[in-house]
PDB file of C-alpha atoms in Angstrom:
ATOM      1  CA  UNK A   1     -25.247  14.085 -20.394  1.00  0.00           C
ATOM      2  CA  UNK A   2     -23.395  10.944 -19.397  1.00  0.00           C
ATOM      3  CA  UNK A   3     -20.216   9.891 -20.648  1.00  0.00           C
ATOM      4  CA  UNK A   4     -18.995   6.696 -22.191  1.00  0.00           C
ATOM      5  CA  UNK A   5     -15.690   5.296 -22.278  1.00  0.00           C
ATOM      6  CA  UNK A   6     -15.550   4.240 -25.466  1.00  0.00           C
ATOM      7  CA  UNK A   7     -12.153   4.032 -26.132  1.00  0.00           C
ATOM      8  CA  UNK A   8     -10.772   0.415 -26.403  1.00  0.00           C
ATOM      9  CA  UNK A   9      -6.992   0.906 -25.047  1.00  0.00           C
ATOM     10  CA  UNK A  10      -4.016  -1.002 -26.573  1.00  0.00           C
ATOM     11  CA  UNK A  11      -3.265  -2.440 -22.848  1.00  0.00           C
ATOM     12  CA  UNK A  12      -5.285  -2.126 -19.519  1.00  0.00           C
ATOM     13  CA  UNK A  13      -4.260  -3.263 -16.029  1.00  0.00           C
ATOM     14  CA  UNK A  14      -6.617  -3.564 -13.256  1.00  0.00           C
ATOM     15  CA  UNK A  15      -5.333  -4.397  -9.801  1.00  0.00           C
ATOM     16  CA  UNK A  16      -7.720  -5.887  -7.055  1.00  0.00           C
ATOM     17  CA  UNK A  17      -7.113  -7.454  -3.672  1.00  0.00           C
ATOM     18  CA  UNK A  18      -9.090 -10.457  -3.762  1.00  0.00           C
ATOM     19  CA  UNK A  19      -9.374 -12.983  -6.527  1.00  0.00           C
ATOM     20  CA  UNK A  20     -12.816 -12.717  -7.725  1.00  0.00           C
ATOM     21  CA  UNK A  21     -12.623  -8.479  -7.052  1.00  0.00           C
ATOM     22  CA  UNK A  22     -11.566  -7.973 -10.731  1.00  0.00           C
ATOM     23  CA  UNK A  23     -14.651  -9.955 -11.819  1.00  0.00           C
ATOM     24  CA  UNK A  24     -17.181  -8.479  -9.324  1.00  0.00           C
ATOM     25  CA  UNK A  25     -15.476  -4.829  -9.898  1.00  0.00           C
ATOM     26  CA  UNK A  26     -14.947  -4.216 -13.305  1.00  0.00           C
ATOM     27  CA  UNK A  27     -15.742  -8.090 -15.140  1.00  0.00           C
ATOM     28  CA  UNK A  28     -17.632  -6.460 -18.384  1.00  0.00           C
ATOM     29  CA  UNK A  29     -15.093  -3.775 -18.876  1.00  0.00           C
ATOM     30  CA  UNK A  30     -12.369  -6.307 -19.350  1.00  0.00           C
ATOM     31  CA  UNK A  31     -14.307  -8.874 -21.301  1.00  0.00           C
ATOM     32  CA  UNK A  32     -15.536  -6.048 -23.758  1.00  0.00           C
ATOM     33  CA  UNK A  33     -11.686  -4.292 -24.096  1.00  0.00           C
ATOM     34  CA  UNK A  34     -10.085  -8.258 -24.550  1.00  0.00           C
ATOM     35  CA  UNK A  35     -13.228  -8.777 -27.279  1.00  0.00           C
ATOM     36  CA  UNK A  36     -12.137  -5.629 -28.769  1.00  0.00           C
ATOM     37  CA  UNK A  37      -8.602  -6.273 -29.157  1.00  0.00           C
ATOM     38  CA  UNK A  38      -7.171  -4.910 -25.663  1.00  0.00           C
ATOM     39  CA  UNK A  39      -4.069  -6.616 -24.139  1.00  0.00           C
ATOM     40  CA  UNK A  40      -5.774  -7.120 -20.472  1.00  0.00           C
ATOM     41  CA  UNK A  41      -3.592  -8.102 -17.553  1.00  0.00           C
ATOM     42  CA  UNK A  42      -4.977  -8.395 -13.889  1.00  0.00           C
ATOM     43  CA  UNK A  43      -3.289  -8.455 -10.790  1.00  0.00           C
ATOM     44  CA  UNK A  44      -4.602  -9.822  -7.965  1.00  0.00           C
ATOM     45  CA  UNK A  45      -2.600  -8.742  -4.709  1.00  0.00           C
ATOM     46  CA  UNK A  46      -3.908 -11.212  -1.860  1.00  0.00           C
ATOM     47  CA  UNK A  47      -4.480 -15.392  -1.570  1.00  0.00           C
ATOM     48  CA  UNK A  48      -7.692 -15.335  -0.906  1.00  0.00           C
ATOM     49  CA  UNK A  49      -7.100 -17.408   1.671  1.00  0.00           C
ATOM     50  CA  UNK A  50      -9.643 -15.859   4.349  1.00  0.00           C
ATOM     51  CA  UNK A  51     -12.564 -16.323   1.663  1.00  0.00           C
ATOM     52  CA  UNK A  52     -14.359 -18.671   3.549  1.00  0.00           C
ATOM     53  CA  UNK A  53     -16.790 -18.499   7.050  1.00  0.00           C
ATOM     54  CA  UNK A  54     -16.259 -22.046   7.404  1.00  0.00           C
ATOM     55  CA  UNK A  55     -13.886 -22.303  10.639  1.00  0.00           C
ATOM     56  CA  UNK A  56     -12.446 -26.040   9.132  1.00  0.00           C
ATOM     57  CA  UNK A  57     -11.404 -24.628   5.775  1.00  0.00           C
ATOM     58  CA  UNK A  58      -7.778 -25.117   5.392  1.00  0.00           C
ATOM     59  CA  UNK A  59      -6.549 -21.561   4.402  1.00  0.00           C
ATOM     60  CA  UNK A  60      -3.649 -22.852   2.158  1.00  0.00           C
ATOM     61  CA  UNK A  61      -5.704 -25.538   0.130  1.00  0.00           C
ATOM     62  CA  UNK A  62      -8.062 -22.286   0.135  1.00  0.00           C
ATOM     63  CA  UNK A  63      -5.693 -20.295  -1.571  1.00  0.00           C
ATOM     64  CA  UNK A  64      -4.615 -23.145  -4.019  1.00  0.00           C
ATOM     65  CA  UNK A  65      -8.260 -23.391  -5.470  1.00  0.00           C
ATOM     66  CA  UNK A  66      -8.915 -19.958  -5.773  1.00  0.00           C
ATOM     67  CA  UNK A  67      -5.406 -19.643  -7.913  1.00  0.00           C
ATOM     68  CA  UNK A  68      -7.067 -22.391 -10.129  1.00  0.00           C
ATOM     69  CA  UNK A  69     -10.350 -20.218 -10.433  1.00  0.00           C
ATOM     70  CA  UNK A  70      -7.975 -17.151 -11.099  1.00  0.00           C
ATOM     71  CA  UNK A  71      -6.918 -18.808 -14.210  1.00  0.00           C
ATOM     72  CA  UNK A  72     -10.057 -20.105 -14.721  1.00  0.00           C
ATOM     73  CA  UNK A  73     -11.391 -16.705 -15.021  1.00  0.00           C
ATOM     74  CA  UNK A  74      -8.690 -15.273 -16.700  1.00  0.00           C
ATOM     75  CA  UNK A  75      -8.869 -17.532 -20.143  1.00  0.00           C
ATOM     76  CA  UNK A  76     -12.925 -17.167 -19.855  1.00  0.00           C
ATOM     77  CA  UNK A  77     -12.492 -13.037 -20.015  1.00  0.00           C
ATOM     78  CA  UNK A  78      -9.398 -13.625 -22.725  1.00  0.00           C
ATOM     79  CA  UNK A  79      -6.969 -12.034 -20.705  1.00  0.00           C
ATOM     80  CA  UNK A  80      -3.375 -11.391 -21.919  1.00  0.00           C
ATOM     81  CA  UNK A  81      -2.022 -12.204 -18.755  1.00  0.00           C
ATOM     82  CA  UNK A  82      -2.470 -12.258 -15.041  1.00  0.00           C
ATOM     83  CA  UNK A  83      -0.408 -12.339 -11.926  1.00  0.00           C
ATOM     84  CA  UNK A  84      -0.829 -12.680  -7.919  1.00  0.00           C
ATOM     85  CA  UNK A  85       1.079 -11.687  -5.112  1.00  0.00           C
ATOM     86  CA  UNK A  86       1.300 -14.046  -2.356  1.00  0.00           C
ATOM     87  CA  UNK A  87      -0.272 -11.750   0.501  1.00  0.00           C
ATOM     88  CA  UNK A  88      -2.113 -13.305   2.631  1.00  0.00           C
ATOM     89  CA  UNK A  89      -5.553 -11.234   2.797  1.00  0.00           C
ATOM     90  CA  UNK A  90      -6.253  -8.878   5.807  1.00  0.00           C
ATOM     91  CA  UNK A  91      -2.123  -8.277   5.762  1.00  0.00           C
ATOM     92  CA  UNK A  92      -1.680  -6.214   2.982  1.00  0.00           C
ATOM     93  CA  UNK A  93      -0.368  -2.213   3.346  1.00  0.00           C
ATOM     94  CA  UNK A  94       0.190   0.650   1.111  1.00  0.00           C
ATOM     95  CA  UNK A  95       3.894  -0.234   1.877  1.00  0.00           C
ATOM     96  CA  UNK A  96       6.771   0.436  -0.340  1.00  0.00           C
ATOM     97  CA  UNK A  97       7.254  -3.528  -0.417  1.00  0.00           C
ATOM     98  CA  UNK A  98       3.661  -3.627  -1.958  1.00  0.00           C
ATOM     99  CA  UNK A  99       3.940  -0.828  -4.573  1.00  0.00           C
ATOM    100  CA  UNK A 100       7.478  -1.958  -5.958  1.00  0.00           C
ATOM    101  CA  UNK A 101       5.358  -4.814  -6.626  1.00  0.00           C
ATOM    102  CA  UNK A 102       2.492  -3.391  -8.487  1.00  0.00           C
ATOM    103  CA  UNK A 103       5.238  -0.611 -10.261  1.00  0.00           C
ATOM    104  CA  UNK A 104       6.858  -3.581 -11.392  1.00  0.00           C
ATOM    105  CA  UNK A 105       3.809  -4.928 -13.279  1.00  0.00           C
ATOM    106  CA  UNK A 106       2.570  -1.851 -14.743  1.00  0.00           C
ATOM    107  CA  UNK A 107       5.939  -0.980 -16.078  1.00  0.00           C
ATOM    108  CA  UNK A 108       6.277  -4.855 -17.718  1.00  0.00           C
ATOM    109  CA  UNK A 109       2.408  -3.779 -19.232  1.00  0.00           C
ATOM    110  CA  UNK A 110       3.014  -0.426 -19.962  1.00  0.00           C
ATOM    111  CA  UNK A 111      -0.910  -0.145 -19.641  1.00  0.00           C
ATOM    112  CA  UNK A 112      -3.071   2.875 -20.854  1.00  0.00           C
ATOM    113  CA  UNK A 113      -4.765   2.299 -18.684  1.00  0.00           C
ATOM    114  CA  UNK A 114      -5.021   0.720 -14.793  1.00  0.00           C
ATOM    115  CA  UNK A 115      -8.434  -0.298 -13.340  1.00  0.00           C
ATOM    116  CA  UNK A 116      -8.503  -0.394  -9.383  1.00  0.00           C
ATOM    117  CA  UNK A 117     -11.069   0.444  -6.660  1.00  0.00           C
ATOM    118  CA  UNK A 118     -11.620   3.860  -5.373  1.00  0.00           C
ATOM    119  CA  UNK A 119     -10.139   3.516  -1.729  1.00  0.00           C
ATOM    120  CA  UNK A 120     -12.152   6.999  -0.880  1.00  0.00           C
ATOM    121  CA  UNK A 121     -15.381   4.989  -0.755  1.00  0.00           C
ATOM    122  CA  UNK A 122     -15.781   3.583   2.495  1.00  0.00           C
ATOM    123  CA  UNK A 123     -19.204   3.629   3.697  1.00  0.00           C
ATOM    124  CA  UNK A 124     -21.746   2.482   0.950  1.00  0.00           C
ATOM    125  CA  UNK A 125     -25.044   3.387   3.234  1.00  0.00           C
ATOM    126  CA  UNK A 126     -25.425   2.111   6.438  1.00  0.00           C
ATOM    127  CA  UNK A 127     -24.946  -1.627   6.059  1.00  0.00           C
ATOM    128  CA  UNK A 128     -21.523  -2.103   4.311  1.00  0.00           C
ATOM    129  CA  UNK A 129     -18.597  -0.845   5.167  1.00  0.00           C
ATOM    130  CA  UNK A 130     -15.952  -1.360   2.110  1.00  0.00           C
ATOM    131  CA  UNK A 131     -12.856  -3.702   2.787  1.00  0.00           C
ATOM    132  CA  UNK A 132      -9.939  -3.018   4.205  1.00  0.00           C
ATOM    133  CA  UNK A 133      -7.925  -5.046   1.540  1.00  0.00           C
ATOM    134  CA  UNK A 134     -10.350  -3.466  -1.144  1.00  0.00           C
ATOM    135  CA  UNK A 135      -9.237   0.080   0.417  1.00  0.00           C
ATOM    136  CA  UNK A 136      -5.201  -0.542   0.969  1.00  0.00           C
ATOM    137  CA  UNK A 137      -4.590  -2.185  -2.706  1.00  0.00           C
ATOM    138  CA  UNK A 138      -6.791   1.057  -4.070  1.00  0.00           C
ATOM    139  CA  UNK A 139      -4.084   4.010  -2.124  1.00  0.00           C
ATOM    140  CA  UNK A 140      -1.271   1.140  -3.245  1.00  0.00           C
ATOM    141  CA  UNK A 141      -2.213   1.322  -7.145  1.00  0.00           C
ATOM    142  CA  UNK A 142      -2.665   5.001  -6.775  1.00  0.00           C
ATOM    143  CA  UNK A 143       1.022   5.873  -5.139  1.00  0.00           C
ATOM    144  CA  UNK A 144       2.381   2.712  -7.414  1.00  0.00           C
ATOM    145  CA  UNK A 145       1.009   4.707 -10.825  1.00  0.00           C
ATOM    146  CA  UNK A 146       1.533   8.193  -9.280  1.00  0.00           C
ATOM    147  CA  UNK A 147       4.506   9.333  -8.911  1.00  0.00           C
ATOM    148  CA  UNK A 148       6.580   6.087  -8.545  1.00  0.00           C
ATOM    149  CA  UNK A 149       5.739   4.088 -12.020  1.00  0.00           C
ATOM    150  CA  UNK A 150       6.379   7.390 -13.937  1.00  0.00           C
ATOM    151  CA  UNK A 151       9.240   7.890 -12.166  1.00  0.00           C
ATOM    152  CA  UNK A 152      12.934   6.425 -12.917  1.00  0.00           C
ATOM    153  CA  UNK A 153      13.687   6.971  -9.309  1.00  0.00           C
ATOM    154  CA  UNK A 154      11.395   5.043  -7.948  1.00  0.00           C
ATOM    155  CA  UNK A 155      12.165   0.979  -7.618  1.00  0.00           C
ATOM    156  CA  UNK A 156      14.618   1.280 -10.681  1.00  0.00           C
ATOM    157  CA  UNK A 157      14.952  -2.247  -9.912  1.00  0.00           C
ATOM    158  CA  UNK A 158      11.419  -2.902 -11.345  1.00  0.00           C
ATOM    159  CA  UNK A 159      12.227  -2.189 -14.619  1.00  0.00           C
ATOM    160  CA  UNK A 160      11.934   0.851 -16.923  1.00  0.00           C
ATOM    161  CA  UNK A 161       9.206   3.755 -16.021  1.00  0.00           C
ATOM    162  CA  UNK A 162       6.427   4.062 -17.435  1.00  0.00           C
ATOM    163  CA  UNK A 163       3.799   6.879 -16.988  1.00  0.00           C
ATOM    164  CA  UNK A 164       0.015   5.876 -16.749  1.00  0.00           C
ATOM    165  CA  UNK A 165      -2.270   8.226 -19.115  1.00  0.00           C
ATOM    166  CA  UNK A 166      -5.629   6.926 -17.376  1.00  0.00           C
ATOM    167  CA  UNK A 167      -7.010   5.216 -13.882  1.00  0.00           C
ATOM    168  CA  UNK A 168     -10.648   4.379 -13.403  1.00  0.00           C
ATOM    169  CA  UNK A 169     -12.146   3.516  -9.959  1.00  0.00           C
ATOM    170  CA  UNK A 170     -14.443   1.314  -9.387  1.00  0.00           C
ATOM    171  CA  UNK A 171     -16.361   0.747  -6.197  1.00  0.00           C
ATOM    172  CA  UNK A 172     -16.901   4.606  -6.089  1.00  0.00           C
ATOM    173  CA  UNK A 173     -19.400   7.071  -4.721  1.00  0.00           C
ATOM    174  CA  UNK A 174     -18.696   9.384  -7.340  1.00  0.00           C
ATOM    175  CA  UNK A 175     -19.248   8.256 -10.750  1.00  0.00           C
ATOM    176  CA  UNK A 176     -18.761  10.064 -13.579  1.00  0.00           C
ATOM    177  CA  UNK A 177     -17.835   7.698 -16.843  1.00  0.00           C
ATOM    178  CA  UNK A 178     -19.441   4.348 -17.696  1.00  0.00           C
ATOM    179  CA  UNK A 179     -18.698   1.779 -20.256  1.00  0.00           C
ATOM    180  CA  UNK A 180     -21.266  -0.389 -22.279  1.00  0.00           C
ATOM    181  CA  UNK A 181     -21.168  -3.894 -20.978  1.00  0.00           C
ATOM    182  CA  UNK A 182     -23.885  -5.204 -22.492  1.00  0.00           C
ATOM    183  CA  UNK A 183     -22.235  -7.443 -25.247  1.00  0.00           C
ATOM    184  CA  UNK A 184     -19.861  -8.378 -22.078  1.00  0.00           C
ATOM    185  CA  UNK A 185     -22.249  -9.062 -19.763  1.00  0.00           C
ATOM    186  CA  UNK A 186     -22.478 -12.923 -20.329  1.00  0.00           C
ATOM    187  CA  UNK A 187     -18.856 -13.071 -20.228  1.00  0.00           C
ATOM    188  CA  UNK A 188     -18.632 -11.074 -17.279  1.00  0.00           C
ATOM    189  CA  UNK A 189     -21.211 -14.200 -15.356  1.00  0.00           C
ATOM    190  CA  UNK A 190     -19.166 -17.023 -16.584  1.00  0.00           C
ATOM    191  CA  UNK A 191     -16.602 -15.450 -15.629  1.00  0.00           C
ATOM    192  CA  UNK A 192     -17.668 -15.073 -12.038  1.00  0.00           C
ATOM    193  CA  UNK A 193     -19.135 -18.353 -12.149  1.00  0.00           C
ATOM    194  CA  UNK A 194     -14.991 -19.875 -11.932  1.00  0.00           C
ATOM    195  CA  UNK A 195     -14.910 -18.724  -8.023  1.00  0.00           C
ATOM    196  CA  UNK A 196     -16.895 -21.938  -7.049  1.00  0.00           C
ATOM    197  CA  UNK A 197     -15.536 -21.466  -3.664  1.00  0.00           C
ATOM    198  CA  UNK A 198     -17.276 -18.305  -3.481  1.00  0.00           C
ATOM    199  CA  UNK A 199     -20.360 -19.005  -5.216  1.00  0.00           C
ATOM    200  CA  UNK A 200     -22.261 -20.738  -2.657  1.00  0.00           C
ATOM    201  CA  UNK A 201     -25.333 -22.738  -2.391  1.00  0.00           C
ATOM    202  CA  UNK A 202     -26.971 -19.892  -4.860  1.00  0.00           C
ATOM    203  CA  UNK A 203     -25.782 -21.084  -8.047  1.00  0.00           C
ATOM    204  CA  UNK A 204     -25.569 -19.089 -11.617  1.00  0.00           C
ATOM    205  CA  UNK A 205     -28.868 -18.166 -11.893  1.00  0.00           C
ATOM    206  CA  UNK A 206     -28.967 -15.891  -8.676  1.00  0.00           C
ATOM    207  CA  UNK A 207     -25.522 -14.551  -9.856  1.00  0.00           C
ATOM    208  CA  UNK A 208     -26.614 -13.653 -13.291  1.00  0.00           C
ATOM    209  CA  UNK A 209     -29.834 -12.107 -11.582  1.00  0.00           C
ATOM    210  CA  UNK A 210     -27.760  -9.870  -9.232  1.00  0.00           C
ATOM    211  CA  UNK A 211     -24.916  -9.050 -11.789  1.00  0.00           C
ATOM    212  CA  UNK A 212     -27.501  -8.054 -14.572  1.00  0.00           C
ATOM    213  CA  UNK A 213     -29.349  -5.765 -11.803  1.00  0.00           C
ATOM    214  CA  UNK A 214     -26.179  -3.700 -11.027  1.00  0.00           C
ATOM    215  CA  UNK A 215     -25.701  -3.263 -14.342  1.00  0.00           C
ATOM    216  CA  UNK A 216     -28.801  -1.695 -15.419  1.00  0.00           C
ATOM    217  CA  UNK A 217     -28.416   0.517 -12.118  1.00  0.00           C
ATOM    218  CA  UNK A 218     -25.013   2.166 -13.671  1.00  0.00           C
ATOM    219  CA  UNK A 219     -26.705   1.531 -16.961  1.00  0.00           C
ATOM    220  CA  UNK A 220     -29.817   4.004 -15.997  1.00  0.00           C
ATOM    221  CA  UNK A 221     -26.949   6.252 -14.513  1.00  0.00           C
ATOM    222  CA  UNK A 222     -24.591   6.426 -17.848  1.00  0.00           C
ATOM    223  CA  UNK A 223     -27.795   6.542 -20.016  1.00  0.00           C
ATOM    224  CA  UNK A 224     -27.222   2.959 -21.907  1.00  0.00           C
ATOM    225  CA  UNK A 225     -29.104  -0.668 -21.023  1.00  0.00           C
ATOM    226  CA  UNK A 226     -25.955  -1.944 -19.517  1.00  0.00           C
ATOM    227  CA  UNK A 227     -22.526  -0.564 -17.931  1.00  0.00           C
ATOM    228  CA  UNK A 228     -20.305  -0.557 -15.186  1.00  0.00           C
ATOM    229  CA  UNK A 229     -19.383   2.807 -13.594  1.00  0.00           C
ATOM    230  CA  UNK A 230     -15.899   4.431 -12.575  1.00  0.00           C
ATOM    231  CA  UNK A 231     -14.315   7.832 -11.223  1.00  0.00           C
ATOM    232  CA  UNK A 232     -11.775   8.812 -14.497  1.00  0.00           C
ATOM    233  CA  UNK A 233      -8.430  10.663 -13.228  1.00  0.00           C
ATOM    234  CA  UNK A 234      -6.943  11.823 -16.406  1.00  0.00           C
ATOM    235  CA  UNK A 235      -2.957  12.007 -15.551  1.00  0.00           C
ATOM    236  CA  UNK A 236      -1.569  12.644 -18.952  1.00  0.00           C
ATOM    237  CA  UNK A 237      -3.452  14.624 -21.900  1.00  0.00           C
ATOM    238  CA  UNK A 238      -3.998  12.333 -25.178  1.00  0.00           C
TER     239      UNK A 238
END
């Protein structure tokens, strides 16, 4: 039988590369724990500034907007907070420099639980191969929550430890927990719908069209009309 994550948690973090990956990733989830009474933070670990084909785009003006649609997005899924590192994408590393970073969030959170992608998925069929960004911030949330944030010897510059209970993956090939999004899902579009600079030529409609059909996929998988899909790692027993 599947199983839900029902459990709203007191305070979640999910940490993406991108600016709209939070959204994209794990949108619903957020929007349903912040309905629910969660204290959500995001952090978002590049610029964005490479989020554009278009060879005249000016990468820094780039990166300004998609700030604005950060916050945008933020009040719109009634986050408690959210924060960005200024990485530019395609530069970012599991480095120490980058996880003293994210350590430093999660132990100003003190989360329940962190949201980030699964960086063992790399090859979703033949025709995608996952981001490197999407890959390096998954292994640098990872190390950052295990050992280091848990750990008073780790960055004891970044504040007081704090040890992470739960981590769920998104992006992964091995699903095997889901949570309801369907009272979300509408959230989870206008919420999307703040990257302008991403949307394209498409508009809403095709977004809500392709968002709602991903859903029902992990929906049909975690028995329910609607959800989005993650790998649980259970560090500390309830």
């Amino acid at each position: 039988m599947a199983d839900l994550f029902a459990t709203v948690p007191g305070r979640a973090l999910a940490v993406y590369a991108h600016p709209d990956d939070p959204e994209i990733s794990c949108g619903g989830t957020l929007a349903a724990w912040a309905a629910g009474g969660a204290a959500v933070h995001v952090l978002t670990c590049t610029r964005g500034d490479k989020g554009s084909p278009d060879p005249t785009v000016d990468p820094d003006a780039l990166a300004a907007r998609r700030a604005e649609e950060v916050a945008a997005a933020a009040q719109v899924l009634g986050l408690a907070g959210h924060d960005q590192l200024d990485i530019d994408d395609g530069a970012i590393d599991n480095s120490a420099a980058v996880r003293s970073q994210i350590v430093a969030v999660i132990r100003r959170v003190r989360p329940e639980v962190v949201v980030c992608p699964d960086p063992t998925a790399v090859f979703f069929g033949d025709t995608y191969v996952n981001h490197r960004d999407h890959r390096m911030v998954g292994w640098a949330a990872l190390d950052a929550v295990a050992p280091a944030a848990g750990n008073p010897h780790y960055f004891p510059e970044a504040g007081p430890a704090h040890a992470v209970p739960v981590v769920l993956l998104s992006g992964t090939l091995a699903p095997d927990v889901w949570v309801d999004v369907a009272a979300a899902l509408d959230t989870k579009v206008a919420a999307l719908a703040c990257h302008r600079s991403q949307l394209g030529s498409e508009g809403e409609q095709w977004l809500r069209a392709v968002i709602t059909a991903r859903a029902e996929d992990d929906g049909r998988a975690g028995r329910t009309a609607l959800a989005e899909g993650f790998r649980r790692l259970t560090l500390l027993e309830p």
